[in-house]
Amino acid sequence: MKNFEKTILITGGAGFIGTHLVKHMVRKYPQYFIVNLDKLTYAGNLQNLDDIAGSPNYHFVKGDIVDSNFLHQLFTQYTFDGVMHLAAESHVDRSIASPMDFIHTNIIGTVNLLNACKNAWQDNFSDKIFYHVSTDEVYGTLGDTGLFEETTAYDPRSPYSASKASSDHLVRAYFHTYGLPVKISNCSNNYGPYQFPEKLIPLFIHNIKQNKPLPVYGDGKYTRDWLWVEDHVRAIDLIYHQAAVGKTYNIGGFNEWQNIDLIKTLCNIMDAKLQRPAGSSEQLITYVKDRAGHDRRYAIDATKLQKDLGWSPSLQFKEGLEKTVDWYLTNQNWLEEITSGAYQSYYEQQYSHR
Ligand code: NAD
Ligand code: TYD
């Protein structure tokens, strides 16, 4: 193997955000060797990475972060300079139906990874980085006003957010207790290509295309702050390379939307792209039973990231939504492949009782 400047482990690199991050790192930093570790759960898709799979600075390893023996072997085989940790169970609705998978991967898996780094790096932490990618959902829910800041107290309310909050606390504990050089970011809702079609935007694109009902939870007035996935990836790159060790950054789009307004905008875009009469997709909107413990509003204050590292979101939301719709309409094979089999049974189970 050629001499690379650094070897970086990215976990969860076959998932939605991981796919974008792996491609970004492999292309932008040919001097880095990128190892992508992923269990390839329902949410991981190696085909996403076909275009960089043959790159000399990239290698994929299939494995489970819950398996500490496997991690020990991996850290013996490679000398990692840094870890970008994204592997997680990530869907709130699945966490309500099946919390234990979230406890295993998000909490135990993260501790296993922290231990693997601590053991491998014990003689020398200098120039090492453990970067933990987390979510704004750890802060709980907001009323009509206010924003999540880095100092907002944690108040997670779903098994997903509670498991991510636990992992954040453990990452900070390893910083304070053992001096492990960690960085953390908490990001708002991402959107863009390669997102698994059980999350709001790709699910609704898929359903509109198929003329299927659009299941809006509760009154539809829940609010999320949406960020173009590649803007998240740029922020991760900046924080990894430039933030001080021990720091936390919030990442968000300054882009709050009530679900129902977002859905209507998406319907209009889809009508135009599919050359359907204006207003036809909106007729698919169907109000269904609310999600249990549904957080009312998330909104991120990303000022610290802007001020410290000069980051800001690159895309207006409508432009990003158009690009997302275009991608899903041009990549119908991708959607069809992952919406067969296991996806069908998930979908039937999730929406049948509503
Ligand atoms: P995703 O569900 O699309 O991908 C997760 C990936 O992790 C998959 O490829 C899966 O196969 C892999 N994985 C799951 N369990 C594993 C295990 N035990 N061992 C190894 N690999 C495993 O998730 P995503 O949306 O890409 O999110 C990535 C990270 O970013 C997560 O940590 C999530 O909490 C965080 N995040 C996501 C968002 C968002 O809007 N999607 C926002 C903020 C933070
Ligand atoms: P989601 O994409 O699951 O992300 P998160 O729960 O992490 O915010 O959901 C985004 C919002 O859309 C959330 O308020 C729940 C709502 N939602 C629906 O109304 N219907 C659906 O079928 C889904 C999947 C989500």
Tab-separated table of C-alpha atoms and ligand atoms in Angstrom:
chain	number	residue	atom	x	y	z
A	1	MET	CA	0.000	0.000	0.000
A	2	LYS	CA	1.197	3.474	-0.935
A	3	ASN	CA	2.196	5.756	1.945
A	4	PHE	CA	-0.827	7.842	2.859
A	5	GLU	CA	-0.658	10.962	5.007
A	6	LYS	CA	-3.500	9.737	7.244
A	7	THR	CA	-5.800	6.751	7.602
A	8	ILE	CA	-9.351	7.642	8.581
A	9	LEU	CA	-12.125	5.284	9.618
A	10	ILE	CA	-15.656	6.336	8.637
A	11	THR	CA	-18.407	4.261	10.241
A	12	GLY	CA	-21.836	4.028	8.613
A	13	GLY	CA	-20.404	5.107	5.269
A	14	ALA	CA	-22.992	3.175	3.234
A	15	GLY	CA	-25.920	5.067	4.784
A	16	PHE	CA	-27.449	8.339	3.640
A	17	ILE	CA	-25.047	10.938	5.086
A	18	GLY	CA	-22.137	8.467	5.150
A	19	THR	CA	-22.393	7.969	1.385
A	20	HIS	CA	-21.974	11.701	0.787
A	21	LEU	CA	-19.190	11.986	3.370
A	22	VAL	CA	-17.186	9.018	2.025
A	23	LYS	CA	-17.369	10.331	-1.543
A	24	HIS	CA	-16.360	13.808	-0.375
A	25	MET	CA	-13.380	12.568	1.650
A	26	VAL	CA	-12.138	10.083	-0.971
A	27	ARG	CA	-12.268	12.687	-3.752
A	28	LYS	CA	-11.094	15.761	-1.863
A	29	TYR	CA	-8.257	14.096	0.042
A	30	PRO	CA	-6.379	11.625	-2.202
A	31	GLN	CA	-3.577	11.791	0.399
A	32	TYR	CA	-5.891	10.136	2.986
A	33	PHE	CA	-6.737	6.444	3.065
A	34	ILE	CA	-10.448	6.090	3.872
A	35	VAL	CA	-11.735	2.876	5.450
A	36	ASN	CA	-15.527	2.619	5.390
A	37	LEU	CA	-16.929	0.288	8.061
A	38	ASP	CA	-20.604	-0.566	7.731
A	39	LYS	CA	-22.818	-3.441	8.839
A	40	LEU	CA	-25.041	-2.955	5.766
A	41	THR	CA	-28.328	-2.991	7.632
A	42	TYR	CA	-31.503	-2.213	5.681
A	43	ALA	CA	-30.277	1.426	5.637
A	44	GLY	CA	-26.845	0.724	4.151
A	45	ASN	CA	-26.391	0.326	0.412
A	46	LEU	CA	-22.953	-0.332	-1.041
A	47	GLN	CA	-24.133	0.454	-4.573
A	48	ASN	CA	-24.288	4.106	-3.514
A	49	LEU	CA	-20.500	4.043	-3.556
A	50	ASP	CA	-19.943	2.288	-6.894
A	51	ASP	CA	-18.327	5.348	-8.459
A	52	ILE	CA	-15.524	5.560	-5.875
A	53	ALA	CA	-15.265	1.844	-4.964
A	54	GLY	CA	-12.165	1.375	-7.154
A	55	SER	CA	-10.292	4.419	-5.808
A	56	PRO	CA	-6.769	3.601	-4.552
A	57	ASN	CA	-7.420	5.506	-1.306
A	58	TYR	CA	-10.653	3.677	-0.398
A	59	HIS	CA	-11.480	0.351	1.226
A	60	PHE	CA	-14.792	-1.080	2.453
A	61	VAL	CA	-15.087	-3.404	5.462
A	62	LYS	CA	-18.341	-5.075	6.411
A	63	GLY	CA	-18.677	-5.301	10.187
A	64	ASP	CA	-20.696	-4.510	13.279
A	65	ILE	CA	-19.591	-1.886	15.830
A	66	VAL	CA	-21.434	-3.855	18.507
A	67	ASP	CA	-18.815	-6.622	18.072
A	68	SER	CA	-15.837	-5.469	20.171
A	69	ASN	CA	-13.614	-8.380	19.069
A	70	PHE	CA	-14.133	-7.449	15.445
A	71	LEU	CA	-13.234	-3.807	16.230
A	72	HIS	CA	-10.116	-4.897	18.102
A	73	GLN	CA	-8.971	-6.845	15.027
A	74	LEU	CA	-9.751	-3.923	12.714
A	75	PHE	CA	-7.731	-1.535	14.894
A	76	THR	CA	-4.854	-4.036	14.899
A	77	GLN	CA	-4.956	-4.300	11.129
A	78	TYR	CA	-5.031	-0.521	10.540
A	79	THR	CA	-3.366	2.378	12.315
A	80	PHE	CA	-6.163	4.931	12.323
A	81	ASP	CA	-5.369	8.619	12.768
A	82	GLY	CA	-9.007	9.537	13.084
A	83	VAL	CA	-12.548	8.243	13.235
A	84	MET	CA	-15.677	9.857	11.824
A	85	HIS	CA	-18.478	7.994	13.574
A	86	LEU	CA	-21.822	7.989	11.772
A	87	ALA	CA	-22.980	4.352	12.116
A	88	ALA	CA	-26.302	4.358	13.910
A	89	GLU	CA	-29.868	3.223	13.889
A	90	SER	CA	-31.398	6.514	12.803
A	91	HIS	CA	-35.155	6.365	12.266
A	92	VAL	CA	-37.410	7.617	15.099
A	93	ASP	CA	-40.422	5.501	14.019
A	94	ARG	CA	-38.323	2.325	14.057
A	95	SER	CA	-36.972	3.258	17.495
A	96	ILE	CA	-40.543	3.425	18.809
A	97	ALA	CA	-41.348	-0.015	17.369
A	98	SER	CA	-38.018	-1.634	18.297
A	99	PRO	CA	-35.830	0.287	20.800
A	100	MET	CA	-33.231	-2.408	21.549
A	101	ASP	CA	-31.482	-2.155	18.170
A	102	PHE	CA	-30.917	1.523	18.984
A	103	ILE	CA	-29.493	0.768	22.420
A	104	HIS	CA	-27.093	-1.800	20.968
A	105	THR	CA	-25.751	0.121	18.004
A	106	ASN	CA	-26.005	3.719	19.184
A	107	ILE	CA	-24.852	3.254	22.777
A	108	ILE	CA	-22.862	0.012	23.040
A	109	GLY	CA	-21.480	0.354	19.514
A	110	THR	CA	-20.241	3.877	20.293
A	111	VAL	CA	-18.593	2.771	23.547
A	112	ASN	CA	-16.919	-0.112	21.731
A	113	LEU	CA	-15.518	2.338	19.223
A	114	LEU	CA	-14.337	4.713	21.968
A	115	ASN	CA	-12.595	1.779	23.689
A	116	ALA	CA	-10.985	0.657	20.444
A	117	CYS	CA	-9.573	4.183	19.927
A	118	LYS	CA	-8.480	4.538	23.555
A	119	ASN	CA	-6.665	1.191	23.428
A	120	ALA	CA	-5.076	1.760	20.042
A	121	TRP	CA	-4.021	5.358	20.780
A	122	GLN	CA	-3.085	5.038	24.437
A	123	ASP	CA	0.522	6.049	24.036
A	124	ASN	CA	-0.118	9.033	21.870
A	125	PHE	CA	-3.298	11.073	21.436
A	126	SER	CA	-1.601	13.898	19.563
A	127	ASP	CA	-3.058	14.505	16.089
A	128	LYS	CA	-5.751	11.895	16.724
A	129	ILE	CA	-9.480	12.708	16.418
A	130	PHE	CA	-12.664	10.903	17.377
A	131	TYR	CA	-15.471	12.785	15.638
A	132	HIS	CA	-18.970	11.847	16.769
A	133	VAL	CA	-21.817	12.806	14.416
A	134	SER	CA	-25.015	13.436	16.357
A	135	THR	CA	-28.428	14.994	16.072
A	136	ASP	CA	-30.323	18.063	17.311
A	137	GLU	CA	-32.989	15.646	18.607
A	138	VAL	CA	-30.946	15.195	21.812
A	139	TYR	CA	-32.202	18.659	22.911
A	140	GLY	CA	-35.839	17.540	22.927
A	141	THR	CA	-38.548	19.852	21.680
A	142	LEU	CA	-39.095	23.621	21.392
A	143	GLY	CA	-42.232	25.756	21.761
A	144	ASP	CA	-43.081	28.422	19.202
A	145	THR	CA	-39.917	30.402	19.867
A	146	GLY	CA	-36.262	29.829	20.734
A	147	LEU	CA	-33.430	27.869	19.146
A	148	PHE	CA	-31.234	24.965	20.247
A	149	GLU	CA	-27.795	26.245	21.221
A	150	GLU	CA	-24.730	24.166	22.088
A	151	THR	CA	-25.471	24.908	25.772
A	152	THR	CA	-29.146	23.843	25.657
A	153	ALA	CA	-29.797	21.099	28.232
A	154	TYR	CA	-30.365	17.621	26.818
A	155	ASP	CA	-33.990	16.433	26.998
A	156	PRO	CA	-34.393	13.519	24.569
A	157	ARG	CA	-37.889	12.081	24.190
A	158	SER	CA	-37.722	9.152	21.759
A	159	PRO	CA	-35.690	5.952	22.095
A	160	TYR	CA	-33.661	7.191	19.095
A	161	SER	CA	-32.826	10.587	20.593
A	162	ALA	CA	-32.231	9.081	24.051
A	163	SER	CA	-29.751	6.610	22.570
A	164	LYS	CA	-27.956	9.400	20.676
A	165	ALA	CA	-27.930	11.560	23.823
A	166	SER	CA	-26.369	8.654	25.757
A	167	SER	CA	-23.700	8.273	23.105
A	168	ASP	CA	-22.924	12.024	23.200
A	169	HIS	CA	-22.529	11.854	26.992
A	170	LEU	CA	-20.213	8.864	26.707
A	171	VAL	CA	-18.073	10.575	24.071
A	172	ARG	CA	-17.708	13.615	26.386
A	173	ALA	CA	-16.987	11.304	29.326
A	174	TYR	CA	-14.072	9.744	27.416
A	175	PHE	CA	-12.759	13.270	26.713
A	176	HIS	CA	-12.928	14.381	30.350
A	177	THR	CA	-11.911	11.078	31.940
A	178	TYR	CA	-9.271	9.729	29.582
A	179	GLY	CA	-8.341	12.770	27.511
A	180	LEU	CA	-9.546	11.127	24.302
A	181	PRO	CA	-9.473	13.873	21.626
A	182	VAL	CA	-13.134	14.120	20.665
A	183	LYS	CA	-15.296	16.491	18.628
A	184	ILE	CA	-19.099	16.388	18.412
A	185	SER	CA	-21.663	17.972	16.126
A	186	ASN	CA	-25.452	18.009	16.457
A	187	CYS	CA	-27.210	18.535	13.153
A	188	SER	CA	-30.790	19.222	12.097
A	189	ASN	CA	-32.810	17.162	9.553
A	190	ASN	CA	-30.813	16.408	6.397
A	191	TYR	CA	-32.301	15.934	2.943
A	192	GLY	CA	-30.936	15.078	-0.497
A	193	PRO	CA	-30.068	12.071	-2.705
A	194	TYR	CA	-29.611	8.546	-1.247
A	195	GLN	CA	-31.915	9.037	1.762
A	196	PHE	CA	-33.786	5.855	2.605
A	197	PRO	CA	-37.464	6.242	1.625
A	198	GLU	CA	-38.931	5.852	5.084
A	199	LYS	CA	-37.966	9.433	6.044
A	200	LEU	CA	-40.423	12.185	5.183
A	201	ILE	CA	-39.070	13.682	1.937
A	202	PRO	CA	-38.049	10.538	-0.030
A	203	LEU	CA	-41.122	8.640	1.236
A	204	PHE	CA	-43.439	11.364	-0.030
A	205	ILE	CA	-41.621	11.659	-3.393
A	206	HIS	CA	-42.012	7.883	-3.777
A	207	ASN	CA	-45.692	7.915	-2.788
A	208	ILE	CA	-46.582	10.873	-5.013
A	209	LYS	CA	-44.979	9.117	-7.956
A	210	GLN	CA	-47.054	6.025	-7.240
A	211	ASN	CA	-50.239	7.988	-6.469
A	212	LYS	CA	-50.258	6.573	-2.940
A	213	PRO	CA	-51.575	8.412	0.159
A	214	LEU	CA	-49.213	10.874	1.892
A	215	PRO	CA	-49.490	9.981	5.615
A	216	VAL	CA	-49.216	13.254	7.567
A	217	TYR	CA	-48.824	12.645	11.300
A	218	GLY	CA	-51.141	14.554	13.648
A	219	ASP	CA	-52.078	18.098	12.580
A	220	GLY	CA	-49.060	18.414	10.247
A	221	LYS	CA	-47.868	21.515	12.090
A	222	TYR	CA	-44.692	19.940	13.451
A	223	THR	CA	-41.635	21.977	12.539
A	224	ARG	CA	-38.208	20.836	11.394
A	225	ASP	CA	-35.082	22.716	10.300
A	226	TRP	CA	-33.883	21.232	6.991
A	227	LEU	CA	-30.308	21.129	5.716
A	228	TRP	CA	-28.940	20.016	2.334
A	229	VAL	CA	-26.878	16.891	3.086
A	230	GLU	CA	-23.748	18.158	1.304
A	231	ASP	CA	-23.778	21.248	3.519
A	232	HIS	CA	-23.679	18.898	6.512
A	233	VAL	CA	-20.738	17.057	4.963
A	234	ARG	CA	-18.849	20.356	4.412
A	235	ALA	CA	-19.444	21.218	8.052
A	236	ILE	CA	-18.135	17.814	9.191
A	237	ASP	CA	-14.994	18.295	7.090
A	238	LEU	CA	-14.419	21.778	8.586
A	239	ILE	CA	-15.005	20.684	12.174
A	240	TYR	CA	-12.848	17.585	11.761
A	241	HIS	CA	-9.932	19.606	10.417
A	242	GLN	CA	-10.282	22.962	12.163
A	243	ALA	CA	-12.291	22.795	15.394
A	244	ALA	CA	-10.508	22.607	18.719
A	245	VAL	CA	-10.533	19.245	20.495
A	246	GLY	CA	-13.398	18.851	22.988
A	247	LYS	CA	-15.680	21.278	21.130
A	248	THR	CA	-19.313	20.769	20.135
A	249	TYR	CA	-20.955	22.492	17.174
A	250	ASN	CA	-24.613	22.762	16.182
A	251	ILE	CA	-25.241	22.493	12.426
A	252	GLY	CA	-28.503	23.680	10.873
A	253	GLY	CA	-29.979	25.304	7.810
A	254	PHE	CA	-31.644	28.373	9.403
A	255	ASN	CA	-34.539	26.851	7.477
A	256	GLU	CA	-37.641	26.006	9.519
A	257	TRP	CA	-40.680	24.493	7.848
A	258	GLN	CA	-43.948	23.180	9.203
A	259	ASN	CA	-44.406	19.691	7.757
A	260	ILE	CA	-47.618	20.580	5.951
A	261	ASP	CA	-46.052	23.585	4.184
A	262	LEU	CA	-43.059	21.518	3.136
A	263	ILE	CA	-45.358	18.745	1.870
A	264	LYS	CA	-47.450	21.184	-0.188
A	265	THR	CA	-44.285	22.688	-1.717
A	266	LEU	CA	-43.088	19.187	-2.566
A	267	CYS	CA	-46.481	18.360	-4.109
A	268	ASN	CA	-46.241	21.444	-6.362
A	269	ILE	CA	-42.726	20.540	-7.492
A	270	MET	CA	-43.813	16.954	-8.225
A	271	ASP	CA	-46.894	18.092	-10.184
A	272	ALA	CA	-44.658	20.240	-12.391
A	273	LYS	CA	-41.974	17.549	-12.864
A	274	LEU	CA	-44.502	14.793	-13.600
A	275	GLN	CA	-46.581	17.117	-15.776
A	276	ARG	CA	-49.683	16.474	-13.712
A	277	PRO	CA	-52.438	19.092	-13.280
A	278	ALA	CA	-51.568	21.637	-10.569
A	279	GLY	CA	-53.000	20.575	-7.209
A	280	SER	CA	-53.320	16.858	-8.021
A	281	SER	CA	-50.598	15.588	-5.643
A	282	GLU	CA	-52.035	17.590	-2.721
A	283	GLN	CA	-55.141	15.431	-2.958
A	284	LEU	CA	-53.033	12.499	-1.749
A	285	ILE	CA	-52.480	14.197	1.655
A	286	THR	CA	-54.005	11.996	4.353
A	287	TYR	CA	-53.913	12.932	8.032
A	288	VAL	CA	-53.080	9.864	10.126
A	289	LYS	CA	-52.590	9.031	13.810
A	290	ASP	CA	-49.743	11.009	15.352
A	291	ARG	CA	-46.306	9.577	16.144
A	292	ALA	CA	-45.988	8.706	19.871
A	293	GLY	CA	-44.034	11.399	21.770
A	294	HIS	CA	-43.750	13.488	18.584
A	295	ASP	CA	-41.378	16.451	19.147
A	296	ARG	CA	-43.220	19.647	18.151
A	297	ARG	CA	-40.429	21.831	16.881
A	298	TYR	CA	-36.680	21.624	16.223
A	299	ALA	CA	-34.642	24.689	15.283
A	300	ILE	CA	-30.890	25.044	15.399
A	301	ASP	CA	-28.755	28.068	16.130
A	302	ALA	CA	-25.642	27.427	14.004
A	303	THR	CA	-24.103	30.852	14.701
A	304	LYS	CA	-21.099	29.414	16.549
A	305	LEU	CA	-20.133	27.320	13.512
A	306	GLN	CA	-20.562	30.348	11.245
A	307	LYS	CA	-18.482	32.594	13.468
A	308	ASP	CA	-15.708	30.163	14.424
A	309	LEU	CA	-15.230	28.308	11.150
A	310	GLY	CA	-16.919	30.463	8.497
A	311	TRP	CA	-19.482	27.804	7.497
A	312	SER	CA	-22.899	28.649	6.095
A	313	PRO	CA	-25.541	26.666	4.191
A	314	SER	CA	-25.066	26.842	0.409
A	315	LEU	CA	-28.535	26.136	-0.970
A	316	GLN	CA	-31.962	27.715	-0.702
A	317	PHE	CA	-34.485	25.055	0.348
A	318	LYS	CA	-36.620	25.152	-2.806
A	319	GLU	CA	-33.541	24.708	-4.990
A	320	GLY	CA	-32.414	21.793	-2.800
A	321	LEU	CA	-35.870	20.194	-2.929
A	322	GLU	CA	-35.899	20.458	-6.743
A	323	LYS	CA	-32.457	18.834	-6.926
A	324	THR	CA	-33.622	16.079	-4.574
A	325	VAL	CA	-36.767	15.392	-6.609
A	326	ASP	CA	-34.717	15.353	-9.839
A	327	TRP	CA	-32.313	12.834	-8.328
A	328	TYR	CA	-35.082	10.464	-7.188
A	329	LEU	CA	-36.872	10.702	-10.526
A	330	THR	CA	-33.665	9.978	-12.484
A	331	ASN	CA	-32.580	7.172	-10.169
A	332	GLN	CA	-35.758	5.129	-10.167
A	333	ASN	CA	-33.800	1.859	-10.179
A	334	TRP	CA	-32.170	2.795	-6.877
A	335	LEU	CA	-35.573	3.446	-5.351
A	336	GLU	CA	-37.151	0.339	-6.822
A	337	GLU	CA	-34.377	-1.933	-5.574
A	338	ILE	CA	-34.563	-0.774	-2.000
A	339	THR	CA	-38.326	-0.561	-1.866
A	340	SER	CA	-38.748	-4.256	-2.588
A	341	GLY	CA	-38.616	-7.062	-0.023
A	342	ALA	CA	-37.895	-5.976	3.541
A	343	TYR	CA	-39.007	-2.407	2.873
A	344	GLN	CA	-42.474	-3.578	1.859
A	345	SER	CA	-43.029	-5.398	5.123
A	346	TYR	CA	-41.748	-2.390	7.128
A	347	TYR	CA	-44.118	-0.090	5.247
A	348	GLU	CA	-47.121	-2.359	5.706
A	349	GLN	CA	-46.451	-2.725	9.433
A	350	GLN	CA	-45.788	0.985	10.034
A	351	TYR	CA	-48.826	2.361	8.246
A	352	SER	CA	-51.409	-0.441	8.426
A	353	HIS	CA	-52.751	0.414	11.893
A	354	ARG	CA	-53.107	4.161	11.304
B	1	NAD	P1	-28.657	5.939	7.949
B	1	NAD	O1	-29.622	5.147	8.758
B	1	NAD	O2	-29.010	6.300	6.544
B	1	NAD	O3	-27.256	5.179	7.879
B	1	NAD	C1	-26.692	4.531	8.997
B	1	NAD	C2	-25.624	3.568	8.495
B	1	NAD	O4	-25.065	2.911	9.652
B	1	NAD	C3	-26.143	2.465	7.570
B	1	NAD	O5	-25.320	2.352	6.438
B	1	NAD	C4	-26.094	1.210	8.427
B	1	NAD	O6	-25.867	0.027	7.672
B	1	NAD	C5	-24.934	1.522	9.369
B	1	NAD	N1	-25.032	0.769	10.636
B	1	NAD	C6	-26.146	0.630	11.416
B	1	NAD	N2	-25.862	-0.148	12.479
B	1	NAD	C7	-24.533	-0.475	12.382
B	1	NAD	C8	-23.648	-1.249	13.187
B	1	NAD	N3	-24.084	-1.844	14.307
B	1	NAD	N4	-22.358	-1.373	12.798
B	1	NAD	C9	-21.917	-0.781	11.660
B	1	NAD	N5	-22.717	-0.057	10.846
B	1	NAD	C10	-24.003	0.104	11.216
B	1	NAD	O7	-28.355	7.240	8.816
B	1	NAD	P2	-27.970	8.718	8.340
B	1	NAD	O8	-29.216	9.487	8.139
B	1	NAD	O9	-26.965	8.639	7.269
B	1	NAD	O10	-27.294	9.262	9.678
B	1	NAD	C11	-25.904	9.087	9.919
B	1	NAD	C12	-25.560	9.672	11.268
B	1	NAD	O11	-25.928	11.049	11.307
B	1	NAD	C13	-26.311	9.000	12.427
B	1	NAD	O12	-25.427	8.883	13.509
B	1	NAD	C14	-27.440	9.977	12.750
B	1	NAD	O13	-27.779	9.906	14.114
B	1	NAD	C15	-26.784	11.303	12.407
B	1	NAD	N6	-27.724	12.362	11.966
B	1	NAD	C16	-28.613	12.160	10.959
B	1	NAD	C17	-29.464	13.184	10.548
B	1	NAD	C18	-30.439	13.015	9.428
B	1	NAD	O14	-31.246	13.922	9.166
B	1	NAD	N7	-30.406	11.921	8.679
B	1	NAD	C19	-29.388	14.430	11.185
B	1	NAD	C20	-28.450	14.606	12.229
B	1	NAD	C21	-27.625	13.565	12.599
B	2	TYD	P1	-38.576	12.109	9.673
B	2	TYD	O1	-38.162	12.288	8.254
B	2	TYD	O2	-38.890	10.731	10.166
B	2	TYD	O3	-37.430	12.794	10.568
B	2	TYD	P2	-37.405	13.140	12.169
B	2	TYD	O4	-38.440	12.342	12.852
B	2	TYD	O5	-36.020	12.723	12.538
B	2	TYD	O6	-37.628	14.618	12.262
B	2	TYD	O7	-39.871	13.015	9.939
B	2	TYD	C1	-39.846	14.413	9.689
B	2	TYD	C2	-41.185	14.966	10.140
B	2	TYD	O8	-42.224	14.445	9.296
B	2	TYD	C3	-41.582	14.576	11.560
B	2	TYD	O9	-42.275	15.655	12.186
B	2	TYD	C4	-42.522	13.394	11.373
B	2	TYD	C5	-43.217	13.728	10.055
B	2	TYD	N1	-43.645	12.552	9.261
B	2	TYD	C6	-44.981	12.472	8.812
B	2	TYD	O10	-45.819	13.359	9.061
B	2	TYD	N2	-45.333	11.364	8.080
B	2	TYD	C7	-44.460	10.357	7.787
B	2	TYD	O11	-44.860	9.355	7.129
B	2	TYD	C8	-43.098	10.481	8.218
B	2	TYD	C9	-42.085	9.412	7.912
B	2	TYD	C10	-42.732	11.612	8.954
